PDB file of C-alpha atoms in Angstrom:
ATOM      1  CA  MET O   1      -8.408-143.019-202.294  1.00  0.00           C
ATOM      2  CA  ALA O   2      -7.664-146.166-200.740  1.00  0.00           C
ATOM      3  CA  ILE O   3     -10.541-148.552-199.251  1.00  0.00           C
ATOM      4  CA  LEU O   4      -9.687-150.914-196.740  1.00  0.00           C
ATOM      5  CA  GLU O   5     -11.951-153.891-196.584  1.00  0.00           C
ATOM      6  CA  ARG O   6     -12.471-156.482-193.840  1.00  0.00           C
ATOM      7  CA  SER O   7     -11.794-159.268-196.194  1.00  0.00           C
ATOM      8  CA  HIS O   8      -8.297-157.648-196.729  1.00  0.00           C
ATOM      9  CA  LEU O   9      -7.596-157.809-192.978  1.00  0.00           C
ATOM     10  CA  THR O  10      -8.721-161.644-193.300  1.00  0.00           C
ATOM     11  CA  ILE O  11      -6.462-162.308-196.046  1.00  0.00           C
ATOM     12  CA  ILE O  12      -3.399-160.828-194.082  1.00  0.00           C
ATOM     13  CA  ARG O  13      -4.436-162.348-190.946  1.00  0.00           C
ATOM     14  CA  GLU O  14      -4.494-165.676-192.253  1.00  0.00           C
ATOM     15  CA  VAL O  15      -1.570-165.649-194.617  1.00  0.00           C
ATOM     16  CA  ALA O  16       0.566-164.599-191.377  1.00  0.00           C
ATOM     17  CA  ARG O  17      -0.919-167.365-189.289  1.00  0.00           C
ATOM     18  CA  GLU O  18      -0.438-169.855-191.643  1.00  0.00           C
ATOM     19  CA  GLY O  19       3.038-168.914-192.873  1.00  0.00           C
ATOM     20  CA  SER O  20       2.120-170.180-196.669  1.00  0.00           C
ATOM     21  CA  LEU O  21      -0.353-169.587-199.420  1.00  0.00           C
ATOM     22  CA  THR O  22      -0.983-172.884-199.547  1.00  0.00           C
ATOM     23  CA  ALA O  23      -2.053-173.132-195.884  1.00  0.00           C
ATOM     24  CA  ALA O  24      -3.899-170.073-195.633  1.00  0.00           C
ATOM     25  CA  GLY O  25      -5.890-170.711-199.115  1.00  0.00           C
ATOM     26  CA  ILE O  26      -7.252-173.752-197.481  1.00  0.00           C
ATOM     27  CA  ARG O  27      -8.341-171.815-194.217  1.00  0.00           C
ATOM     28  CA  LEU O  28     -10.110-169.286-196.693  1.00  0.00           C
ATOM     29  CA  ASN O  29     -11.590-171.722-199.265  1.00  0.00           C
ATOM     30  CA  LEU O  30      -9.569-170.444-201.985  1.00  0.00           C
ATOM     31  CA  THR O  31      -6.849-171.966-204.310  1.00  0.00           C
ATOM     32  CA  GLN O  32      -3.381-170.824-204.103  1.00  0.00           C
ATOM     33  CA  PRO O  33      -3.525-169.022-207.784  1.00  0.00           C
ATOM     34  CA  ALA O  34      -6.970-167.202-206.707  1.00  0.00           C
ATOM     35  CA  LEU O  35      -5.255-166.023-203.255  1.00  0.00           C
ATOM     36  CA  SER O  36      -2.023-165.016-205.134  1.00  0.00           C
ATOM     37  CA  HIS O  37      -4.413-162.833-207.270  1.00  0.00           C
ATOM     38  CA  ALA O  38      -6.337-161.485-204.166  1.00  0.00           C
ATOM     39  CA  ILE O  39      -3.358-160.513-202.530  1.00  0.00           C
ATOM     40  CA  ARG O  40      -1.876-158.613-205.621  1.00  0.00           C
ATOM     41  CA  LYS O  41      -5.325-156.811-205.877  1.00  0.00           C
ATOM     42  CA  ILE O  42      -5.178-155.849-202.356  1.00  0.00           C
ATOM     43  CA  GLU O  43      -1.978-154.030-202.770  1.00  0.00           C
ATOM     44  CA  GLN O  44      -3.251-152.272-205.686  1.00  0.00           C
ATOM     45  CA  GLN O  45      -6.515-151.413-204.094  1.00  0.00           C
ATOM     46  CA  LEU O  46      -4.414-150.153-200.995  1.00  0.00           C
ATOM     47  CA  GLY O  47      -1.494-148.382-203.058  1.00  0.00           C
ATOM     48  CA  VAL O  48       1.171-149.994-200.756  1.00  0.00           C
ATOM     49  CA  LYS O  49       3.096-153.113-200.785  1.00  0.00           C
ATOM     50  CA  ILE O  50       1.984-155.244-197.947  1.00  0.00           C
ATOM     51  CA  TRP O  51       4.171-158.236-198.460  1.00  0.00           C
ATOM     52  CA  ARG O  52       7.736-158.841-199.899  1.00  0.00           C
ATOM     53  CA  ARG O  53       9.229-161.854-201.253  1.00  0.00           C
ATOM     54  CA  GLU O  54      12.494-163.125-199.013  1.00  0.00           C
ATOM     55  CA  GLY O  55      13.065-166.632-201.340  1.00  0.00           C
ATOM     56  CA  ARG O  56       9.878-168.418-201.392  1.00  0.00           C
ATOM     57  CA  SER O  57       8.119-167.000-198.400  1.00  0.00           C
ATOM     58  CA  LEU O  58       6.354-163.905-198.071  1.00  0.00           C
ATOM     59  CA  VAL O  59       7.373-161.435-195.420  1.00  0.00           C
ATOM     60  CA  LEU O  60       5.265-158.357-194.349  1.00  0.00           C
ATOM     61  CA  THR O  61       6.144-155.006-194.857  1.00  0.00           C
ATOM     62  CA  GLN O  62       6.113-152.181-192.191  1.00  0.00           C
ATOM     63  CA  ALA O  63       2.628-151.216-193.589  1.00  0.00           C
ATOM     64  CA  GLY O  64       1.766-155.105-193.536  1.00  0.00           C
ATOM     65  CA  GLU O  65       2.624-155.376-190.039  1.00  0.00           C
ATOM     66  CA  TRP O  66       0.410-152.393-188.892  1.00  0.00           C
ATOM     67  CA  LEU O  67      -2.143-153.819-190.953  1.00  0.00           C
ATOM     68  CA  LEU O  68      -1.670-157.344-189.168  1.00  0.00           C
ATOM     69  CA  SER O  69      -1.654-155.615-185.862  1.00  0.00           C
ATOM     70  CA  LEU O  70      -5.190-153.828-186.687  1.00  0.00           C
ATOM     71  CA  ALA O  71      -6.473-157.234-188.216  1.00  0.00           C
ATOM     72  CA  ASN O  72      -5.785-158.716-184.828  1.00  0.00           C
ATOM     73  CA  ARG O  73      -7.638-156.000-182.956  1.00  0.00           C
ATOM     74  CA  LEU O  74     -10.465-155.610-185.494  1.00  0.00           C
ATOM     75  CA  LEU O  75     -11.613-158.908-186.825  1.00  0.00           C
ATOM     76  CA  PRO O  76     -12.354-160.478-183.085  1.00  0.00           C
ATOM     77  CA  GLN O  77     -14.954-157.675-182.694  1.00  0.00           C
ATOM     78  CA  PHE O  78     -16.613-158.287-186.161  1.00  0.00           C
ATOM     79  CA  GLU O  79     -16.370-161.990-185.216  1.00  0.00           C
ATOM     80  CA  LEU O  80     -18.233-161.025-181.696  1.00  0.00           C
ATOM     81  CA  ALA O  81     -20.312-158.661-183.219  1.00  0.00           C
ATOM     82  CA  GLU O  82     -21.740-161.209-185.680  1.00  0.00           C
ATOM     83  CA  ASN O  83     -22.390-163.617-183.035  1.00  0.00           C
ATOM     84  CA  ARG O  84     -23.986-161.068-180.752  1.00  0.00           C
ATOM     85  CA  LEU O  85     -26.395-160.239-183.885  1.00  0.00           C
ATOM     86  CA  GLU O  86     -27.109-163.709-184.659  1.00  0.00           C
ATOM     87  CA  GLN O  87     -28.115-164.622-180.846  1.00  0.00           C
ATOM     88  CA  PHE O  88     -30.336-161.151-181.216  1.00  0.00           C
ATOM     89  CA  ALA O  89     -31.994-162.516-184.356  1.00  0.00           C
ATOM     90  CA  ASN O  90     -32.557-166.071-183.055  1.00  0.00           C
ATOM     91  CA  GLY O  91     -33.888-164.415-179.597  1.00  0.00           C
ATOM     92  CA  GLU O  92     -30.843-165.973-177.444  1.00  0.00           C
ATOM     93  CA  ARG O  93     -29.855-163.064-176.113  1.00  0.00           C
ATOM     94  CA  GLY O  94     -31.268-159.404-174.791  1.00  0.00           C
ATOM     95  CA  THR O  95     -32.830-157.404-172.281  1.00  0.00           C
ATOM     96  CA  LEU O  96     -36.097-158.107-171.317  1.00  0.00           C
ATOM     97  CA  ARG O  97     -37.916-154.933-170.189  1.00  0.00           C
ATOM     98  CA  ILE O  98     -40.518-155.770-167.803  1.00  0.00           C
ATOM     99  CA  GLY O  99     -43.440-152.993-166.804  1.00  0.00           C
ATOM    100  CA  MET O 100     -45.078-153.123-163.656  1.00  0.00           C
ATOM    101  CA  GLU O 101     -48.976-152.155-162.933  1.00  0.00           C
ATOM    102  CA  CYS O 102     -49.577-153.641-159.698  1.00  0.00           C
ATOM    103  CA  HIS O 103     -47.476-153.476-156.564  1.00  0.00           C
ATOM    104  CA  PRO O 104     -48.212-156.696-155.340  1.00  0.00           C
ATOM    105  CA  CYS O 105     -47.136-158.325-158.739  1.00  0.00           C
ATOM    106  CA  TYR O 106     -43.493-157.439-157.886  1.00  0.00           C
ATOM    107  CA  GLN O 107     -43.490-159.965-155.195  1.00  0.00           C
ATOM    108  CA  TRP O 108     -44.660-162.439-157.283  1.00  0.00           C
ATOM    109  CA  LEU O 109     -42.438-161.525-160.145  1.00  0.00           C
ATOM    110  CA  LEU O 110     -39.229-161.862-157.629  1.00  0.00           C
ATOM    111  CA  LYS O 111     -40.100-165.912-157.777  1.00  0.00           C
ATOM    112  CA  VAL O 112     -40.176-166.000-161.627  1.00  0.00           C
ATOM    113  CA  VAL O 113     -37.279-163.797-162.404  1.00  0.00           C
ATOM    114  CA  SER O 114     -34.373-165.438-160.439  1.00  0.00           C
ATOM    115  CA  PRO O 115     -34.918-169.165-162.019  1.00  0.00           C
ATOM    116  CA  TYR O 116     -35.665-167.681-165.636  1.00  0.00           C
ATOM    117  CA  LEU O 117     -32.409-166.076-165.666  1.00  0.00           C
ATOM    118  CA  GLU O 118     -30.610-169.284-164.672  1.00  0.00           C
ATOM    119  CA  ARG O 119     -32.693-170.346-168.274  1.00  0.00           C
ATOM    120  CA  TRP O 120     -31.341-167.697-169.909  1.00  0.00           C
ATOM    121  CA  PRO O 121     -27.656-166.703-168.669  1.00  0.00           C
ATOM    122  CA  LYS O 122     -27.250-164.351-172.126  1.00  0.00           C
ATOM    123  CA  VAL O 123     -30.474-162.234-170.967  1.00  0.00           C
ATOM    124  CA  ASP O 124     -31.168-159.610-168.757  1.00  0.00           C
ATOM    125  CA  VAL O 125     -33.899-158.640-166.998  1.00  0.00           C
ATOM    126  CA  ASP O 126     -34.683-154.571-166.346  1.00  0.00           C
ATOM    127  CA  VAL O 127     -37.909-154.230-164.005  1.00  0.00           C
ATOM    128  CA  ARG O 128     -39.516-150.795-164.324  1.00  0.00           C
ATOM    129  CA  GLN O 129     -42.029-149.991-161.565  1.00  0.00           C
ATOM    130  CA  LYS O 130     -43.777-146.974-162.659  1.00  0.00           C
ATOM    131  CA  PHE O 131     -47.186-148.413-161.093  1.00  0.00           C
ATOM    132  CA  GLN O 132     -48.988-145.079-162.311  1.00  0.00           C
ATOM    133  CA  PHE O 133     -47.601-145.538-165.762  1.00  0.00           C
ATOM    134  CA  GLY O 134     -49.697-146.397-168.887  1.00  0.00           C
ATOM    135  CA  GLY O 135     -48.164-149.969-169.454  1.00  0.00           C
ATOM    136  CA  ILE O 136     -50.480-150.160-173.005  1.00  0.00           C
ATOM    137  CA  GLY O 137     -48.820-147.259-173.904  1.00  0.00           C
ATOM    138  CA  ALA O 138     -45.377-148.340-172.869  1.00  0.00           C
ATOM    139  CA  LEU O 139     -45.807-151.407-175.016  1.00  0.00           C
ATOM    140  CA  PHE O 140     -47.011-149.670-178.153  1.00  0.00           C
ATOM    141  CA  SER O 141     -43.877-147.129-177.745  1.00  0.00           C
ATOM    142  CA  ASN O 142     -41.466-149.837-177.281  1.00  0.00           C
ATOM    143  CA  GLU O 143     -40.509-148.793-173.854  1.00  0.00           C
ATOM    144  CA  ILE O 144     -40.952-151.815-172.480  1.00  0.00           C
ATOM    145  CA  ASP O 145     -41.280-155.411-173.749  1.00  0.00           C
ATOM    146  CA  ILE O 146     -43.798-156.971-171.088  1.00  0.00           C
ATOM    147  CA  VAL O 147     -46.178-155.516-168.971  1.00  0.00           C
ATOM    148  CA  VAL O 148     -47.532-157.259-165.608  1.00  0.00           C
ATOM    149  CA  THR O 149     -51.137-156.241-165.010  1.00  0.00           C
ATOM    150  CA  PRO O 150     -54.126-157.560-163.306  1.00  0.00           C
ATOM    151  CA  ASP O 151     -56.324-155.307-165.803  1.00  0.00           C
ATOM    152  CA  PRO O 152     -55.497-156.382-169.129  1.00  0.00           C
ATOM    153  CA  LEU O 153     -56.677-153.669-172.228  1.00  0.00           C
ATOM    154  CA  TYR O 154     -57.214-155.675-174.991  1.00  0.00           C
ATOM    155  CA  LYS O 155     -55.679-153.347-178.219  1.00  0.00           C
ATOM    156  CA  PRO O 156     -55.115-154.737-181.666  1.00  0.00           C
ATOM    157  CA  GLY O 157     -51.497-155.842-181.747  1.00  0.00           C
ATOM    158  CA  LEU O 158     -51.348-156.727-178.012  1.00  0.00           C
ATOM    159  CA  LYS O 159     -51.721-160.244-176.445  1.00  0.00           C
ATOM    160  CA  PHE O 160     -52.419-161.030-172.853  1.00  0.00           C
ATOM    161  CA  THR O 161     -51.619-164.157-171.132  1.00  0.00           C
ATOM    162  CA  PRO O 162     -52.896-165.202-167.994  1.00  0.00           C
ATOM    163  CA  VAL O 163     -50.270-166.622-165.460  1.00  0.00           C
ATOM    164  CA  PHE O 164     -52.149-167.381-162.205  1.00  0.00           C
ATOM    165  CA  ASP O 165     -55.365-166.916-160.392  1.00  0.00           C
ATOM    166  CA  TYR O 166     -55.637-165.341-157.238  1.00  0.00           C
ATOM    167  CA  GLU O 167     -58.284-163.934-154.522  1.00  0.00           C
ATOM    168  CA  LEU O 168     -58.062-160.314-153.384  1.00  0.00           C
ATOM    169  CA  VAL O 169     -59.150-160.411-150.136  1.00  0.00           C
ATOM    170  CA  LEU O 170     -59.308-157.833-147.030  1.00  0.00           C
ATOM    171  CA  ALA O 171     -56.123-157.746-144.794  1.00  0.00           C
ATOM    172  CA  VAL O 172     -56.609-156.742-141.085  1.00  0.00           C
ATOM    173  CA  GLY O 173     -54.767-156.786-138.002  1.00  0.00           C
ATOM    174  CA  PRO O 174     -54.885-158.846-135.056  1.00  0.00           C
ATOM    175  CA  GLY O 175     -57.364-156.444-132.882  1.00  0.00           C
ATOM    176  CA  HIS O 176     -59.552-155.839-135.634  1.00  0.00           C
ATOM    177  CA  PRO O 177     -63.483-156.922-135.197  1.00  0.00           C
ATOM    178  CA  LEU O 178     -63.235-158.605-138.748  1.00  0.00           C
ATOM    179  CA  ARG O 179     -60.264-160.769-137.734  1.00  0.00           C
ATOM    180  CA  ASN O 180     -62.382-164.021-137.473  1.00  0.00           C
ATOM    181  CA  ALA O 181     -65.390-162.976-139.951  1.00  0.00           C
ATOM    182  CA  LYS O 182     -65.684-165.174-142.666  1.00  0.00           C
ATOM    183  CA  PHE O 183     -66.223-162.743-145.092  1.00  0.00           C
ATOM    184  CA  VAL O 184     -66.834-159.008-145.023  1.00  0.00           C
ATOM    185  CA  LEU O 185     -69.748-156.570-146.668  1.00  0.00           C
ATOM    186  CA  PRO O 186     -69.174-153.386-148.232  1.00  0.00           C
ATOM    187  CA  GLU O 187     -71.285-151.561-145.377  1.00  0.00           C
ATOM    188  CA  GLN O 188     -68.806-152.771-143.063  1.00  0.00           C
ATOM    189  CA  LEU O 189     -65.947-150.767-144.608  1.00  0.00           C
ATOM    190  CA  ALA O 190     -67.770-147.318-144.437  1.00  0.00           C
ATOM    191  CA  ASP O 191     -66.242-146.021-141.146  1.00  0.00           C
ATOM    192  CA  GLU O 192     -62.620-148.059-142.182  1.00  0.00           C
ATOM    193  CA  THR O 193     -59.485-146.161-143.035  1.00  0.00           C
ATOM    194  CA  LEU O 194     -58.718-148.167-146.358  1.00  0.00           C
ATOM    195  CA  ILE O 195     -55.203-148.407-147.244  1.00  0.00           C
ATOM    196  CA  THR O 196     -54.042-148.270-150.806  1.00  0.00           C
ATOM    197  CA  TYR O 197     -51.202-148.034-153.167  1.00  0.00           C
ATOM    198  CA  PRO O 198     -51.021-144.854-154.871  1.00  0.00           C
ATOM    199  CA  VAL O 199     -53.138-146.084-157.942  1.00  0.00           C
ATOM    200  CA  PRO O 200     -56.221-144.047-158.860  1.00  0.00           C
ATOM    201  CA  SER O 201     -59.664-145.420-157.661  1.00  0.00           C
ATOM    202  CA  ASP O 202     -60.864-146.445-160.813  1.00  0.00           C
ATOM    203  CA  ARG O 203     -58.109-148.950-161.304  1.00  0.00           C
ATOM    204  CA  LEU O 204     -58.596-150.208-157.786  1.00  0.00           C
ATOM    205  CA  ASP O 205     -60.323-153.672-157.342  1.00  0.00           C
ATOM    206  CA  ILE O 206     -61.838-152.522-153.892  1.00  0.00           C
ATOM    207  CA  TYR O 207     -63.432-149.802-155.319  1.00  0.00           C
ATOM    208  CA  THR O 208     -64.662-150.935-158.894  1.00  0.00           C
ATOM    209  CA  GLN O 209     -65.796-154.419-157.721  1.00  0.00           C
ATOM    210  CA  PHE O 210     -66.521-154.144-154.011  1.00  0.00           C
ATOM    211  CA  LEU O 211     -67.365-150.595-152.531  1.00  0.00           C
ATOM    212  CA  GLN O 212     -68.801-148.488-155.525  1.00  0.00           C
ATOM    213  CA  PRO O 213     -71.483-151.319-156.740  1.00  0.00           C
ATOM    214  CA  ALA O 214     -73.031-150.857-153.425  1.00  0.00           C
ATOM    215  CA  GLY O 215     -72.429-147.075-153.280  1.00  0.00           C
ATOM    216  CA  ILE O 216     -70.302-147.377-150.299  1.00  0.00           C
ATOM    217  CA  GLY O 217     -67.031-145.459-149.580  1.00  0.00           C
ATOM    218  CA  PRO O 218     -64.545-145.882-146.762  1.00  0.00           C
ATOM    219  CA  ARG O 219     -64.311-143.291-144.015  1.00  0.00           C
ATOM    220  CA  GLN O 220     -60.734-142.454-145.445  1.00  0.00           C
ATOM    221  CA  GLN O 221     -58.290-143.591-147.840  1.00  0.00           C
ATOM    222  CA  LYS O 222     -54.506-143.378-147.115  1.00  0.00           C
ATOM    223  CA  GLN O 223     -51.996-144.032-150.146  1.00  0.00           C
ATOM    224  CA  ILE O 224     -49.077-145.972-149.281  1.00  0.00           C
ATOM    225  CA  GLU O 225     -46.631-147.175-151.816  1.00  0.00           C
ATOM    226  CA  THR O 226     -44.294-149.568-149.931  1.00  0.00           C
ATOM    227  CA  THR O 227     -46.068-153.051-149.495  1.00  0.00           C
ATOM    228  CA  ASP O 228     -44.045-153.811-146.050  1.00  0.00           C
ATOM    229  CA  ILE O 229     -44.816-150.081-144.231  1.00  0.00           C
ATOM    230  CA  MET O 230     -48.815-150.618-145.537  1.00  0.00           C
ATOM    231  CA  LEU O 231     -48.953-153.852-143.713  1.00  0.00           C
ATOM    232  CA  VAL O 232     -47.264-152.899-140.422  1.00  0.00           C
ATOM    233  CA  MET O 233     -50.286-149.861-140.454  1.00  0.00           C
ATOM    234  CA  VAL O 234     -52.594-152.518-140.817  1.00  0.00           C
ATOM    235  CA  THR O 235     -51.012-154.947-138.310  1.00  0.00           C
ATOM    236  CA  HIS O 236     -50.990-151.746-135.911  1.00  0.00           C
ATOM    237  CA  GLY O 237     -54.621-151.256-136.346  1.00  0.00           C
ATOM    238  CA  ARG O 238     -54.272-147.911-138.477  1.00  0.00           C
ATOM    239  CA  GLY O 239     -56.159-149.009-141.382  1.00  0.00           C
ATOM    240  CA  VAL O 240     -57.225-152.113-143.570  1.00  0.00           C
ATOM    241  CA  ALA O 241     -55.899-153.398-147.200  1.00  0.00           C
ATOM    242  CA  ALA O 242     -57.412-155.090-149.946  1.00  0.00           C
ATOM    243  CA  LEU O 243     -54.462-157.309-151.305  1.00  0.00           C
ATOM    244  CA  PRO O 244     -53.960-161.071-152.841  1.00  0.00           C
ATOM    245  CA  ARG O 245     -54.673-163.503-150.379  1.00  0.00           C
ATOM    246  CA  TRP O 246     -51.168-165.563-151.354  1.00  0.00           C
ATOM    247  CA  LEU O 247     -49.303-162.076-150.570  1.00  0.00           C
ATOM    248  CA  VAL O 248     -51.070-161.786-147.163  1.00  0.00           C
ATOM    249  CA  GLU O 249     -50.456-165.423-146.106  1.00  0.00           C
ATOM    250  CA  GLU O 250     -46.642-164.889-147.312  1.00  0.00           C
ATOM    251  CA  TYR O 251     -46.307-162.179-145.023  1.00  0.00           C
ATOM    252  CA  ALA O 252     -48.021-163.613-141.960  1.00  0.00           C
ATOM    253  CA  ALA O 253     -44.571-164.988-140.862  1.00  0.00           C
ATOM    254  CA  ARG O 254     -43.644-161.400-140.588  1.00  0.00           C
ATOM    255  CA  PHE O 255     -46.854-159.467-139.616  1.00  0.00           C
ATOM    256  CA  GLU O 256     -49.975-160.343-137.795  1.00  0.00           C
ATOM    257  CA  LEU O 257     -52.322-160.158-140.470  1.00  0.00           C
ATOM    258  CA  TYR O 258     -55.711-161.924-141.251  1.00  0.00           C
ATOM    259  CA  PRO O 259     -57.030-162.551-144.579  1.00  0.00           C
ATOM    260  CA  VAL O 260     -60.994-162.021-144.999  1.00  0.00           C
ATOM    261  CA  LYS O 261     -63.177-162.830-147.989  1.00  0.00           C
ATOM    262  CA  LEU O 262     -64.553-159.797-150.010  1.00  0.00           C
ATOM    263  CA  GLY O 263     -68.461-160.528-149.689  1.00  0.00           C
ATOM    264  CA  LYS O 264     -69.769-163.996-149.695  1.00  0.00           C
ATOM    265  CA  LYS O 265     -68.401-164.962-153.238  1.00  0.00           C
ATOM    266  CA  GLY O 266     -65.112-163.564-153.004  1.00  0.00           C
ATOM    267  CA  ILE O 267     -63.283-161.494-155.548  1.00  0.00           C
ATOM    268  CA  ALA O 268     -61.291-163.655-158.298  1.00  0.00           C
ATOM    269  CA  LYS O 269     -58.784-162.256-160.117  1.00  0.00           C
ATOM    270  CA  GLN O 270     -55.996-163.169-162.614  1.00  0.00           C
ATOM    271  CA  ILE O 271     -52.093-161.601-163.230  1.00  0.00           C
ATOM    272  CA  PHE O 272     -51.759-161.184-166.869  1.00  0.00           C
ATOM    273  CA  LEU O 273     -48.416-160.823-169.018  1.00  0.00           C
ATOM    274  CA  GLY O 274     -49.014-158.529-172.125  1.00  0.00           C
ATOM    275  CA  HIS O 275     -46.690-158.236-175.177  1.00  0.00           C
ATOM    276  CA  ARG O 276     -46.615-156.871-178.636  1.00  0.00           C
ATOM    277  CA  GLU O 277     -48.034-159.675-181.322  1.00  0.00           C
ATOM    278  CA  THR O 278     -44.548-158.792-183.305  1.00  0.00           C
ATOM    279  CA  ASP O 279     -42.311-160.007-180.619  1.00  0.00           C
ATOM    280  CA  ASP O 280     -43.859-163.546-180.597  1.00  0.00           C
ATOM    281  CA  GLU O 281     -40.631-164.879-182.495  1.00  0.00           C
ATOM    282  CA  ILE O 282     -38.581-163.765-179.498  1.00  0.00           C
ATOM    283  CA  HIS O 283     -37.508-166.810-178.151  1.00  0.00           C
ATOM    284  CA  TYR O 284     -36.557-165.593-174.778  1.00  0.00           C
ATOM    285  CA  LEU O 285     -39.809-163.336-174.360  1.00  0.00           C
ATOM    286  CA  LYS O 286     -42.168-166.268-175.255  1.00  0.00           C
ATOM    287  CA  ASP O 287     -40.199-168.816-172.830  1.00  0.00           C
ATOM    288  CA  PHE O 288     -40.567-166.215-169.998  1.00  0.00           C
ATOM    289  CA  ILE O 289     -44.255-166.116-170.905  1.00  0.00           C
ATOM    290  CA  GLU O 290     -44.762-169.802-170.665  1.00  0.00           C
ATOM    291  CA  PHE O 291     -42.400-170.065-167.494  1.00  0.00           C
ATOM    292  CA  ALA O 292     -44.400-167.689-165.580  1.00  0.00           C
ATOM    293  CA  ALA O 293     -47.523-169.493-166.311  1.00  0.00           C
ATOM    294  CA  ALA O 294     -46.306-172.973-165.952  1.00  0.00           C
ATOM    295  CA  PRO O 295     -44.933-172.884-162.416  1.00  0.00           C
ATOM    296  CA  ARG O 296     -47.841-173.416-159.363  1.00  0.00           C
ATOM    297  CA  LEU O 297     -48.503-170.762-156.659  1.00  0.00           C
ATOM    298  CA  ASP O 298     -49.561-172.240-153.770  1.00  0.00           C
ATOM    299  CA  ARG O 299     -51.570-171.002-150.942  1.00  0.00           C
ATOM    300  CA  LYS O 300     -48.544-169.216-149.397  1.00  0.00           C
ATOM    301  CA  GLY O 301     -47.108-167.794-152.553  1.00  0.00           C
ATOM    302  CA  LEU O 302     -44.441-170.423-153.086  1.00  0.00           C
ATOM    303  CA  LEU O 303     -43.372-171.102-156.520  1.00  0.00           C
ATOM    304  CA  SER O 304     -43.133-175.089-157.241  1.00  0.00           C
ATOM    305  CA  GLU O 305     -40.298-176.410-160.130  1.00  0.00           C
ATOM    306  CA  PRO O 306     -42.504-175.741-163.878  1.00  0.00           C
ATOM    307  CA  LYS O 307     -42.704-179.088-165.590  1.00  0.00           C
ATOM    308  CA  GLY O 308     -40.398-179.668-168.384  1.00  0.00           C
ATOM    309  CA  SER O 309     -37.856-177.164-166.819  1.00  0.00           C
ATOM    310  CA  THR O 310     -34.866-177.117-169.121  1.00  0.00           C
ATOM    311  CA  ASN O 311     -31.235-175.122-168.823  1.00  0.00           C
ATOM    312  CA  ARG O 312     -30.059-173.244-171.848  1.00  0.00           C
TER     313      ARG O 312
END
C-alpha cells in the first residue's frame, strides 16, 4: 500500500518551485545526488511515476501534477499548524477563560481586559459569569484558567494573587436617614431591606463580617442579579446594598448614591486572581495576573496606565 508522507509533498513542491534539482537541493539542504535518490525512493514508495525527463529537465506527470496541487493545499496548513502549536507551547496564543465569583468584580474586569487584549493580540478572553458556581472546582476541572474572587479558598495546586484592595460600604439613596452618617452599626440595619446579589448568605461579607457577628439580620433580603437594577432600587429608597466603595462612587454620576462606612473601622477587602500552579509557565496567563495587579485603581474606580507597560 502506498504511503504518502509530508516529506514527499515538500520535495515535489520545491522541485516544481525551483525548476532544477540543484536549486531545490539547496532549499532542502540536500546535495543533488541525495535529492535524486530521494525522488527515486518516492516513486518506488508510491508506486507511480511522478516525473518524466524531457531533455535535461524534470516534468511532472499527471500524477505528479495532482500531488503538486495537493502539496500546495496541505503544506501551508501544516506550516500554520506548527506555528500555532509553537505559539501555544510558548504561551503566546490561546484563550484565557476567566470565571467570576463576584458581581462587582465584573466592572473591575472590564477595565483590565481591554488594554490586556491590546498587549496580547493573539489571545482571546472568555468571561464566564456563573456567580454561584464553585470557582475552585472549575479550576481543578480545567473549565476555567483564572477565577476572580474576593474570597480565596487556598487548596494544594492553586495560587491566589491579590490584585487590589477595596472597602466594602453600604450604598444608600438620597432620602435615606443614613445618607450623611460617618458609619453604620449592625443594629441600624435591623429594619432595612438589604438588596444583594443572588449569592448564599454565608458568602456575603455584609452577613459574615458585619451582621452575623452582632447577631443581627435585616428585616428583608431581596436578591437582584443586575448591578444597574440594584442601584436603581437603592436610589429610589427600596433598600440598601453592600458594595465596593469604588463601584458606588463610579456609579454616582448615573445614580444618586451615598457610601457609608460599615462599622467604625470599616470592612477592608481584596480581589484575588486564582490559577493552577501547573499553568505558571503560560506567558499570557502570567502576564494577565501581573498586569491586573500593576494598575492603580483610584477612588473613582479609574484605571491608570501600569508601570512598564509593553505591547506584544
